Structures are given as C-alpha cells and as structure tokens.
Amino acid sequence: ELGCPSFEEVKAEREAEALQILKDLWPMLKPSPSVRCLILDELSETIEYLGAHFAMWDIPTQGYTNQQEALQALDRFSPDVVIVDLSLYQTMPLEFLKALTSRFPRTLLFGMTTGCTDTDESVAIELGVRRIFRKPCRMEPVVYEMLETFLTHHLGSTSSPQPATDRQLEDIA
C-alpha cells in the first residue's frame, strides 16, 4: 500500500464534487414548479431513502409499493421523473411502464434492480428507461444523473453541441 487512493475512492470523490457543483447551481436552475418524482419499489425503506435524498433538493416524491397503486396515482399526478424497481416482486412492472410511457412520453424514466435478465433490461430500455442502477447503490450517482438529465431535457438541449463547420465559421466572420 503506497497511500494512493483506490479507484472506488477516486470515483466517489469525483461524484461528490460533481454533486456539490450541481447542488450549488440547483437553486438557480431548478424549474418552477418543482420537479415531481414518482418512485415505485417493493420496499418502503427504499422509497423513504430516495424520498429523503430528493427532499434535500426540494423535490417532492410520491412512493408506491405496487403497480396498481402507482397506476392509480397517474390519474392524479403527472410525474416529471420516475424511478422504478425493474424487478418489482421478481417481475418487470410492464403494465405500469407501458401506461406511463403512453400517457406521459416526456417523463424521464430510471430503473433500479437487484438483478433482472438481459431481456428485461432490453425491454426496459425500449420502453424509455434511460439508465438502470444496480442495487444496492450510493445515492449520489442516482441523484446527480437524474437532475442532470432533467435539466438537460428541461432546458431543451437533449443532444451534445455539434462542432461548427467551416461554412458556419465563415458566416460568423
């Protein structure tokens, strides 16, 4: 041991720095009204844990432990961001995912799982899941990715800037 930090320590430090930068900028960038988040997970502890983290960002969350409750909530609540357990009671919550994406196609969708098949992951991605996090996971990358994606999506910049062509540069000159 040479006293050098491990890869995981360096990664955690970078994630914490990125999250702090976003936290500093969030009050200026956050939309009004606030981002609304729906969480579907079989464990109420996970819902509470995620809810507590999002509360630090003034993001209200509604959590549900089964598909039927979450489906009924879509009649009263239009979420901006959804985090769904892709292995909900060992089954992909397809009914919920299909209803969500058909009714709210602009909702940002993230998945969490303790383990689902490659086929299930492919189906989830086809249904619009932007990123799948493996449980257990640290909250910093989940919160950072969700907020960064929301801001990018919300501000209308869903693609990376393209380099200017020579012709465009001539037009500027």
C-alpha angles and dihedrals in degrees: 000000000000097000092257116140117251122248089255092052092050091047092049091048092051092047090050091050092049091048091050091052090050091046090053092050098040097085089058096041106036113113125240119261095039125255111275117217130195120196123196113189133139091229116074087200090063091049091050092046093050092042091054091052093048091046087064085063094046090250113145114219134196116201132199133183099204139038097243094056091046092049091051090049090059087068090061104026132047107200124207092200131025128193111194132184102236091200095049105171087344091301133098107247093231097157091057095043093050093047092047096049094045094048099035108025093167094055112116110236127202128179133213125190144167087214135327129174124268087248091055090048090051091050090048091052091048088053091054106269103155099195137005119214121200117229129263094044137151114258098228096076092043094051093041094049093045095049094042091050092046093051093046091048094041094049089052097243102121096153135052116261112266120230114256116256121232089254092054090050090052089052090054094050 
